[in-house]
Tab-separated table of C-alpha atoms in Angstrom:
chain	number	residue	atom	x	y	z
S	263	MET	CA	17.058	61.895	-11.750
S	264	TYR	CA	14.299	61.038	-9.305
S	265	PHE	CA	12.026	60.170	-12.217
S	266	LEU	CA	14.689	57.856	-13.664
S	267	LYS	CA	15.209	56.056	-10.334
S	268	LYS	CA	11.469	55.663	-9.909
S	269	ASN	CA	11.177	54.166	-13.386
S	270	ILE	CA	14.026	51.738	-12.717
S	271	SER	CA	12.452	50.707	-9.420
S	272	SER	CA	9.098	50.157	-11.122
S	273	CYS	CA	10.684	48.088	-13.872
S	274	LEU	CA	12.567	45.968	-11.354
S	275	TYR	CA	9.370	45.432	-9.376
S	276	ILE	CA	7.431	44.407	-12.500
S	277	PHE	CA	10.284	42.084	-13.517
S	278	PHE	CA	10.312	40.506	-10.066
S	279	ILE	CA	6.529	39.963	-10.167
S	280	PHE	CA	6.792	38.481	-13.671
S	281	LEU	CA	9.595	36.168	-12.559
S	282	THR	CA	7.670	35.145	-9.464
S	283	PHE	CA	4.500	34.204	-11.330
S	284	ASN	CA	6.464	32.298	-13.943
S	285	PHE	CA	8.289	30.506	-11.150
S	286	ILE	CA	4.967	29.653	-9.533
S	287	GLU	CA	3.487	28.412	-12.810
S	288	PHE	CA	6.400	26.160	-13.681
S	289	SER	CA	6.768	24.880	-10.125
S	290	THR	CA	3.438	23.091	-10.255
S	291	LYS	CA	4.307	19.424	-10.335
S	292	GLU	CA	2.376	16.213	-10.728
S	293	VAL	CA	4.290	13.849	-8.491
S	294	LEU	CA	2.499	10.530	-8.812
S	295	ALA	CA	4.562	7.834	-10.473
S	296	LYS	CA	3.500	7.282	-14.059
S	297	THR	CA	2.954	3.544	-13.891
S	298	PHE	CA	1.942	0.602	-11.750
S	299	VAL	CA	4.319	-2.280	-12.441
S	300	VAL	CA	3.288	-5.928	-12.182
S	301	SER	CA	6.147	-8.418	-12.348
S	302	LYS	CA	6.493	-12.198	-12.446
S	303	ILE	CA	3.507	-12.814	-14.711
S	304	GLU	CA	3.869	-16.465	-15.717
S	305	VAL	CA	2.112	-17.672	-18.872
S	306	GLU	CA	2.158	-21.185	-20.328
S	307	GLU	CA	0.706	-22.507	-23.594
S	308	LYS	CA	0.957	-25.678	-25.667
S	309	TYR	CA	3.341	-25.264	-28.583
S	310	ASN	CA	1.656	-26.772	-31.643
S	311	LEU	CA	0.409	-25.758	-35.105
S	312	SER	CA	-2.297	-23.504	-33.631
S	313	PHE	CA	0.154	-21.669	-31.336
S	314	ASN	CA	-0.306	-17.888	-31.453
S	315	LYS	CA	2.124	-15.807	-29.436
S	316	LEU	CA	-0.101	-12.710	-29.536
S	317	LYS	CA	-2.879	-14.662	-27.825
S	318	VAL	CA	-0.422	-15.803	-25.168
S	319	ILE	CA	0.621	-12.183	-24.560
S	320	ASP	CA	-3.052	-11.230	-24.233
S	321	ARG	CA	-3.411	-13.895	-21.552
S	322	GLY	CA	-0.444	-12.331	-19.788
S	323	PHE	CA	-2.163	-8.941	-19.943
S	324	LYS	CA	-5.299	-10.432	-18.365
S	325	LYS	CA	-3.280	-12.020	-15.555
S	326	ALA	CA	-1.421	-8.750	-14.974
S	327	PHE	CA	-4.718	-6.844	-14.841
S	328	GLN	CA	-6.046	-9.379	-12.351
S	329	ASP	CA	-2.939	-8.977	-10.198
S	330	ILE	CA	-2.937	-5.169	-10.229
S	331	SER	CA	-6.663	-5.210	-9.431
S	332	GLN	CA	-6.112	-7.452	-6.411
S	333	MET	CA	-3.153	-5.300	-5.410
S	334	ILE	CA	-5.010	-1.954	-5.340
S	335	LEU	CA	-8.661	-2.910	-4.785
S	336	GLU	CA	-10.575	-4.424	-1.913
S	337	ARG	CA	-12.260	-7.716	-2.734
S	338	LYS	CA	-15.722	-6.159	-2.625
S	339	ASP	CA	-14.832	-4.110	-5.732
S	340	LEU	CA	-13.276	-6.873	-7.829
S	341	ASP	CA	-16.565	-8.133	-9.300
S	342	LYS	CA	-17.164	-4.712	-10.900
S	343	ILE	CA	-14.210	-5.210	-13.260
S	344	ARG	CA	-13.918	-8.997	-13.404
S	345	ASN	CA	-15.134	-9.242	-17.018
S	346	THR	CA	-13.207	-6.300	-18.434
S	347	PRO	CA	-12.593	-6.958	-22.186
S	348	ILE	CA	-9.001	-7.446	-23.305
S	349	ASN	CA	-9.199	-4.392	-25.602
S	350	ASP	CA	-10.062	-2.188	-22.616
S	351	ILE	CA	-7.182	-3.695	-20.644
S	352	LYS	CA	-4.748	-2.967	-23.488
S	353	LYS	CA	-5.719	0.722	-23.421
S	354	LEU	CA	-4.465	0.902	-19.823
S	355	ILE	CA	-1.049	-0.625	-20.561
S	356	GLU	CA	1.903	1.724	-20.927
S	357	ASN	CA	4.557	-0.879	-21.647
S	358	PHE	CA	5.398	-4.554	-21.253
S	359	SER	CA	8.387	-6.811	-21.574
S	360	ILE	CA	9.013	-10.539	-21.773
S	361	LEU	CA	11.695	-11.215	-19.176
S	362	ASP	CA	12.169	-14.866	-20.018
S	363	GLU	CA	10.750	-17.360	-22.487
S	364	LYS	CA	11.507	-20.975	-23.244
S	365	PHE	CA	10.141	-24.014	-25.072
S	366	ILE	CA	10.054	-27.171	-22.939
S	367	ASN	CA	8.279	-30.440	-23.728
S	368	GLN	CA	6.165	-28.864	-26.473
S	369	LYS	CA	5.131	-26.034	-24.178
S	370	TYR	CA	5.862	-22.338	-24.424
S	371	LYS	CA	6.589	-20.675	-21.054
S	372	SER	CA	7.222	-17.004	-20.475
S	373	ILE	CA	7.598	-14.529	-17.620
S	374	MET	CA	6.273	-11.026	-18.303
S	375	GLU	CA	6.373	-7.621	-16.691
S	376	VAL	CA	3.508	-5.227	-17.421
S	377	GLU	CA	3.326	-1.488	-16.720
S	378	PHE	CA	-0.113	0.093	-16.369
S	379	ASN	CA	-0.545	3.809	-17.000
S	380	ARG	CA	-1.425	5.142	-13.577
S	381	LYS	CA	-3.650	8.034	-14.656
S	382	LYS	CA	-5.567	5.937	-17.192
S	383	LEU	CA	-6.104	3.140	-14.680
S	384	ILE	CA	-7.337	5.527	-11.960
S	385	LYS	CA	-9.658	7.225	-14.475
S	386	PHE	CA	-10.991	3.836	-15.612
S	387	LEU	CA	-11.693	2.764	-12.029
S	388	ASP	CA	-13.267	6.152	-11.214
S	389	SER	CA	-15.726	5.519	-14.062
S	390	LYS	CA	-16.747	2.342	-12.198
S	391	ASN	CA	-17.083	4.286	-8.911
S	392	ILE	CA	-14.096	2.435	-7.460
S	393	THR	CA	-11.493	4.099	-5.250
S	394	ILE	CA	-8.030	2.610	-5.401
S	395	SER	CA	-5.612	1.911	-2.585
S	396	LEU	CA	-2.013	2.767	-3.286
S	397	PRO	CA	0.151	-0.375	-3.247
S	398	LYS	CA	2.498	-0.107	-0.307
S	399	LYS	CA	4.597	-2.895	1.165
S	400	ILE	CA	4.484	-3.410	4.928
S	401	LYS	CA	6.195	-5.775	7.356
S	402	VAL	CA	3.897	-7.083	10.076
S	403	PHE	CA	4.726	-8.970	13.262
S	404	LEU	CA	2.390	-11.960	13.597
S	405	ILE	CA	1.540	-13.684	16.871
S	406	PRO	CA	-0.413	-16.870	16.045
S	407	VAL	CA	-2.197	-18.738	18.839
S	408	MET	CA	-4.398	-21.800	18.289
S	409	ILE	CA	-6.783	-22.992	20.993
S	410	ASP	CA	-8.749	-26.240	20.988
S	411	LEU	CA	-11.955	-25.411	22.872
S	412	GLU	CA	-12.807	-29.084	23.423
S	413	THR	CA	-9.550	-29.974	25.155
S	414	ASN	CA	-8.627	-26.445	26.300
S	415	ASN	CA	-5.128	-27.025	24.947
S	416	PHE	CA	-3.295	-24.353	23.020
S	417	ASN	CA	-0.366	-24.113	20.621
S	418	TYR	CA	1.692	-21.009	20.153
S	419	LEU	CA	4.183	-21.785	17.379
S	420	ASN	CA	5.169	-25.425	17.831
S	421	GLU	CA	2.509	-27.754	16.418
S	422	ASN	CA	0.377	-24.768	15.404
S	423	ILE	CA	-0.745	-25.953	11.987
S	424	PHE	CA	-1.676	-22.428	10.853
S	425	ALA	CA	1.739	-21.029	11.810
S	426	GLU	CA	3.498	-23.955	10.132
S	427	ASN	CA	1.650	-23.421	6.834
S	428	TRP	CA	1.344	-19.630	6.937
S	429	GLU	CA	4.273	-18.743	4.690
S	430	SER	CA	3.432	-21.398	2.091
S	431	ILE	CA	0.403	-19.385	0.953
S	432	GLU	CA	1.754	-16.539	-1.161
S	433	LYS	CA	0.262	-14.409	-3.951
S	434	ASN	CA	1.840	-11.952	-6.364
S	435	TYR	CA	-0.507	-9.190	-5.194
S	436	PHE	CA	0.209	-9.477	-1.454
S	437	GLN	CA	1.541	-6.268	0.113
S	438	ILE	CA	2.003	-7.664	3.618
S	439	SER	CA	5.057	-9.681	4.570
S	440	TYR	CA	4.973	-11.426	7.938
S	441	ILE	CA	7.554	-11.712	10.683
S	442	ILE	CA	6.888	-14.748	12.878
S	443	PRO	CA	8.964	-15.082	16.069
S	444	ASN	CA	10.712	-18.226	17.216
S	445	GLU	CA	9.139	-20.267	20.003
S	446	ASP	CA	10.105	-18.678	23.302
S	447	ALA	CA	9.426	-20.215	26.735
S	448	GLU	CA	8.749	-16.838	28.333
S	449	ASP	CA	6.264	-15.860	25.605
S	450	TYR	CA	4.588	-19.261	25.886
S	451	LEU	CA	4.086	-18.823	29.640
S	452	SER	CA	2.714	-15.304	29.181
S	453	ILE	CA	0.037	-16.639	26.834
S	454	LYS	CA	-0.681	-19.682	29.008
S	455	ASN	CA	-1.192	-17.534	32.103
S	456	ASN	CA	-3.760	-15.408	30.259
S	457	LEU	CA	-5.518	-18.191	28.391
S	458	GLU	CA	-8.839	-17.859	30.219
S	459	ASP	CA	-9.226	-14.249	29.074
S	460	ILE	CA	-7.137	-14.454	25.911
S	461	GLU	CA	-9.389	-12.170	23.839
S	462	ASN	CA	-8.778	-9.306	26.250
S	463	TYR	CA	-5.093	-9.990	26.817
S	464	ASN	CA	-3.039	-7.167	25.229
S	465	PHE	CA	0.162	-9.165	24.519
S	466	LYS	CA	2.185	-6.043	25.404
S	467	LYS	CA	4.941	-7.997	27.091
S	468	ILE	CA	5.603	-9.929	23.888
S	469	LEU	CA	5.099	-6.974	21.539
S	470	ASN	CA	7.440	-4.720	23.504
S	471	LYS	CA	10.153	-7.357	23.364
S	472	TYR	CA	10.103	-7.295	19.556
S	473	TYR	CA	9.488	-3.528	19.155
S	474	SER	CA	6.491	-4.181	16.948
S	475	GLU	CA	4.657	-1.140	15.619
S	476	ASN	CA	2.613	-3.021	13.021
S	477	PHE	CA	1.258	-6.293	14.318
S	478	ILE	CA	-1.485	-8.899	14.123
S	479	ILE	CA	-2.454	-11.047	17.080
S	480	MET	CA	-4.216	-13.981	15.445
S	481	ILE	CA	-6.122	-16.219	17.855
S	482	VAL	CA	-7.661	-19.297	16.251
S	483	PHE	CA	-10.411	-21.101	18.182
S	484	LYS	CA	-11.168	-24.650	17.087
S	485	ARG	CA	-14.247	-26.658	18.030
S	486	LYS	CA	-14.446	-29.825	15.916
S	487	ASN	CA	-14.763	-28.573	12.317
S	488	ASN	CA	-15.735	-25.045	13.216
S	489	ILE	CA	-12.900	-22.523	13.164
S	490	LYS	CA	-12.996	-18.954	14.415
S	491	PHE	CA	-10.287	-16.371	13.732
S	492	TYR	CA	-10.157	-13.541	16.244
S	493	SER	CA	-7.573	-10.988	15.111
S	494	LYS	CA	-6.254	-7.828	16.723
S	495	ILE	CA	-4.777	-5.717	13.932
S	496	ASN	CA	-2.608	-2.646	14.293
S	497	PHE	CA	-1.461	-0.955	11.071
S	498	ASP	CA	-0.027	2.576	11.120
S	499	ASP	CA	-1.461	3.233	14.600
S	500	LYS	CA	-4.940	2.168	13.486
S	501	PHE	CA	-6.318	-0.631	15.652
S	502	GLU	CA	-9.100	-2.946	14.577
S	503	ILE	CA	-10.593	-6.249	15.682
S	504	LEU	CA	-11.534	-8.764	13.003
S	505	SER	CA	-13.630	-11.845	13.659
S	506	LYS	CA	-14.261	-14.482	11.008
S	507	ASN	CA	-15.857	-17.922	11.235
S	508	PHE	CA	-15.378	-20.978	9.041
S	509	LYS	CA	-17.817	-23.884	9.266
S	510	ASP	CA	-17.251	-27.497	8.251
S	511	LYS	CA	-13.525	-27.058	7.729
S	512	ASN	CA	-11.091	-29.837	8.530
S	513	ILE	CA	-7.664	-28.436	9.427
S	514	ASP	CA	-6.094	-31.815	8.654
S	515	ASN	CA	-7.301	-31.453	5.086
S	516	GLN	CA	-4.665	-29.421	3.195
S	517	THR	CA	-7.210	-27.902	0.801
S	518	ASP	CA	-9.407	-26.658	3.649
S	519	LEU	CA	-6.386	-25.397	5.561
S	520	ASN	CA	-4.958	-23.526	2.560
S	521	SER	CA	-8.309	-21.937	1.709
S	522	MET	CA	-8.708	-20.607	5.269
S	523	ILE	CA	-5.193	-19.178	5.347
S	524	LEU	CA	-5.685	-17.506	1.949
S	525	ASP	CA	-9.045	-16.108	3.010
S	526	ILE	CA	-7.743	-14.624	6.261
S	527	LYS	CA	-4.645	-13.250	4.539
S	528	ASN	CA	-6.926	-11.530	2.032
S	529	GLU	CA	-8.880	-10.065	4.953
S	530	TYR	CA	-5.658	-8.603	6.346
S	531	GLU	CA	-4.745	-7.275	2.895
S	532	ASP	CA	-8.142	-5.551	2.639
S	533	ASN	CA	-7.614	-3.997	6.036
S	534	TRP	CA	-4.264	-2.576	4.911
S	535	LYS	CA	-5.794	-1.350	1.639
S	536	SER	CA	-8.553	0.489	3.516
S	537	ILE	CA	-5.846	2.541	5.259
S	538	ASN	CA	-4.176	3.368	1.945
S	539	LYS	CA	-7.297	4.529	0.117
S	540	MET	CA	-6.562	7.294	-2.357
S	541	ASN	CA	-9.247	9.689	-3.526
S	542	SER	CA	-7.774	12.376	-5.758
S	543	SER	CA	-11.122	14.202	-5.956
S	544	THR	CA	-11.025	14.919	-2.208
S	545	SER	CA	-7.371	15.842	-1.777
S	546	VAL	CA	-6.532	17.734	1.403
S	547	PRO	CA	-4.731	21.054	0.684
S	548	ILE	CA	-1.744	21.529	2.991
S	549	ARG	CA	0.301	24.744	3.060
S	550	LEU	CA	3.958	24.669	4.024
S	551	SER	CA	6.137	27.742	4.465
S	552	LEU	CA	9.894	28.134	4.671
S	553	ASP	CA	12.582	30.788	4.381
S	554	SER	CA	13.077	31.662	0.683
S	555	ASN	CA	16.819	32.059	1.237
S	556	ASN	CA	17.207	28.450	2.322
S	557	THR	CA	17.599	26.787	-1.088
S	558	GLN	CA	18.877	23.521	0.363
S	559	LYS	CA	15.835	23.077	2.579
S	560	SER	CA	13.520	23.921	-0.336
S	561	LEU	CA	15.126	21.281	-2.544
S	562	LYS	CA	14.963	18.738	0.260
S	563	LEU	CA	11.234	19.418	0.658
S	564	GLU	CA	10.548	19.103	-3.075
S	565	ASN	CA	12.440	15.816	-3.248
S	566	ALA	CA	10.364	14.483	-0.344
S	567	LEU	CA	7.096	15.633	-1.932
S	568	ALA	CA	8.077	13.912	-5.168
S	569	SER	CA	8.572	10.648	-3.268
S	570	LEU	CA	5.474	10.617	-1.044
S	571	ASP	CA	2.791	8.287	-2.396
S	572	PHE	CA	-0.255	10.326	-1.457
S	573	VAL	CA	0.955	13.668	-2.829
S	574	ASN	CA	-1.031	14.271	-6.023
S	575	SER	CA	0.647	17.564	-6.890
S	576	TYR	CA	2.042	20.727	-5.374
S	577	ASN	CA	2.673	24.294	-6.433
S	578	ILE	CA	4.346	27.426	-5.039
S	579	GLU	CA	1.486	29.618	-3.915
S	580	LYS	CA	3.620	32.529	-2.731
S	581	PHE	CA	7.218	33.562	-3.283
S	582	ASP	CA	8.982	36.721	-2.152
S	583	SER	CA	12.301	37.760	-0.676
S	584	ASN	CA	11.330	36.360	2.748
S	585	ILE	CA	9.134	33.329	2.347
S	586	ILE	CA	8.011	30.509	0.045
S	587	ILE	CA	4.596	28.927	0.590
S	588	TYR	CA	3.967	25.516	-0.978
S	589	LYS	CA	0.426	24.290	-1.511
S	590	VAL	CA	0.367	20.488	-1.409
S	591	TYR	CA	-2.596	18.357	-2.514
S	592	TYR	CA	-2.572	15.253	-0.355
S	593	SER	CA	-4.910	12.263	-0.758
S	594	SER	CA	-4.852	11.132	2.852
S	595	SER	CA	-5.068	12.677	6.296
S	596	PRO	CA	-2.836	15.547	7.509
S	597	LYS	CA	-1.785	13.267	10.372
S	598	ARG	CA	-0.436	10.742	7.910
S	599	PHE	CA	1.314	13.477	5.950
S	600	LEU	CA	3.194	14.580	9.077
S	601	LYS	CA	4.236	11.017	9.803
S	602	ASP	CA	5.283	10.265	6.217
S	603	ILE	CA	7.314	13.437	5.712
S	604	LEU	CA	9.075	12.943	9.042
S	605	SER	CA	10.658	9.829	7.525
S	606	TYR	CA	12.547	12.240	5.227
S	607	ASP	CA	13.924	14.068	8.265
S	608	ILE	CA	11.640	17.067	7.724
S	609	ASN	CA	10.084	18.493	10.888
S	610	ILE	CA	7.043	20.729	10.702
S	611	ASP	CA	5.656	23.320	13.107
S	612	THR	CA	1.838	23.020	12.955
S	613	SER	CA	1.015	25.849	15.376
S	614	SER	CA	-0.231	28.194	12.608
S	615	THR	CA	-2.512	27.851	9.566
S	616	ASN	CA	0.464	27.697	7.239
S	617	TRP	CA	2.641	24.978	8.654
S	618	LYS	CA	6.290	25.924	8.875
S	619	ILE	CA	9.295	23.793	7.955
S	620	LYS	CA	11.631	23.865	10.955
């Protein structure tokens, strides 16, 4: 009888181990979205005897590739892929659709949406030694101040030509959307009273009023046709000062004005991209433990991991009757992981090596 019980216990133990390892194996998940989607690709072509729709679609693919490149790469890396052949671009495309097409005044016009295979695109860029930044939308509070150094006059929002034209410069690849406040007498006086030391003024009184976590304080100094942008940038608790000069630019010339706004917006986009750099080859392993009996909490965690941008993959490293340990491969800092997962109402105790889900 004892022998029989021992055999049954052994079999149950072996079965449990077998089940556990199969559970671990099939719980390894790649969680990155499969595609990058580029929408609103507008293509136009003359409709005549030489019209070829396939060539028009190819042009759409090139524009989509240009947009996704500007969306996920800093400008310093764009030249490395600027002349990518159309056949190489096609290999990266998962799917596409023509959302709208029409023939007007002997012209063919279409709007396309193109999906790029995420893994293929990352692999292609890796072969060029380029690290991508994950596209992530962000709302940023903008405080624009323009100072004429010759007259010592300043404009906050009213009659600030940069503020007035800011929203007119828009690109399909922009990830930053700007919130510009209305002119406020109290804000105006705060700036005026600190004009002599404006570069060191922290603008806290204004920022606190609008509860702004992500912000740009953009101070524009003008001396004749020389323009200097002095920007205090705070994205995701990362603070940086950006200074950029433009020479021989006339702000009353719309072309000059637009080019400066586009240039400085691209600088801000690059700054945001640098924070969202993703390097799958140097993923940070993070271990999370929780009670194995709490199925609801486990499912909640897995749903969050599947949604987080920088999670490359995760697997169950240990599973027994007491505890589950998840091993998460994360392509950013542990600090960012804690902040991102908190948005899913998941609190983590970091006091031990294996962090614990509270």
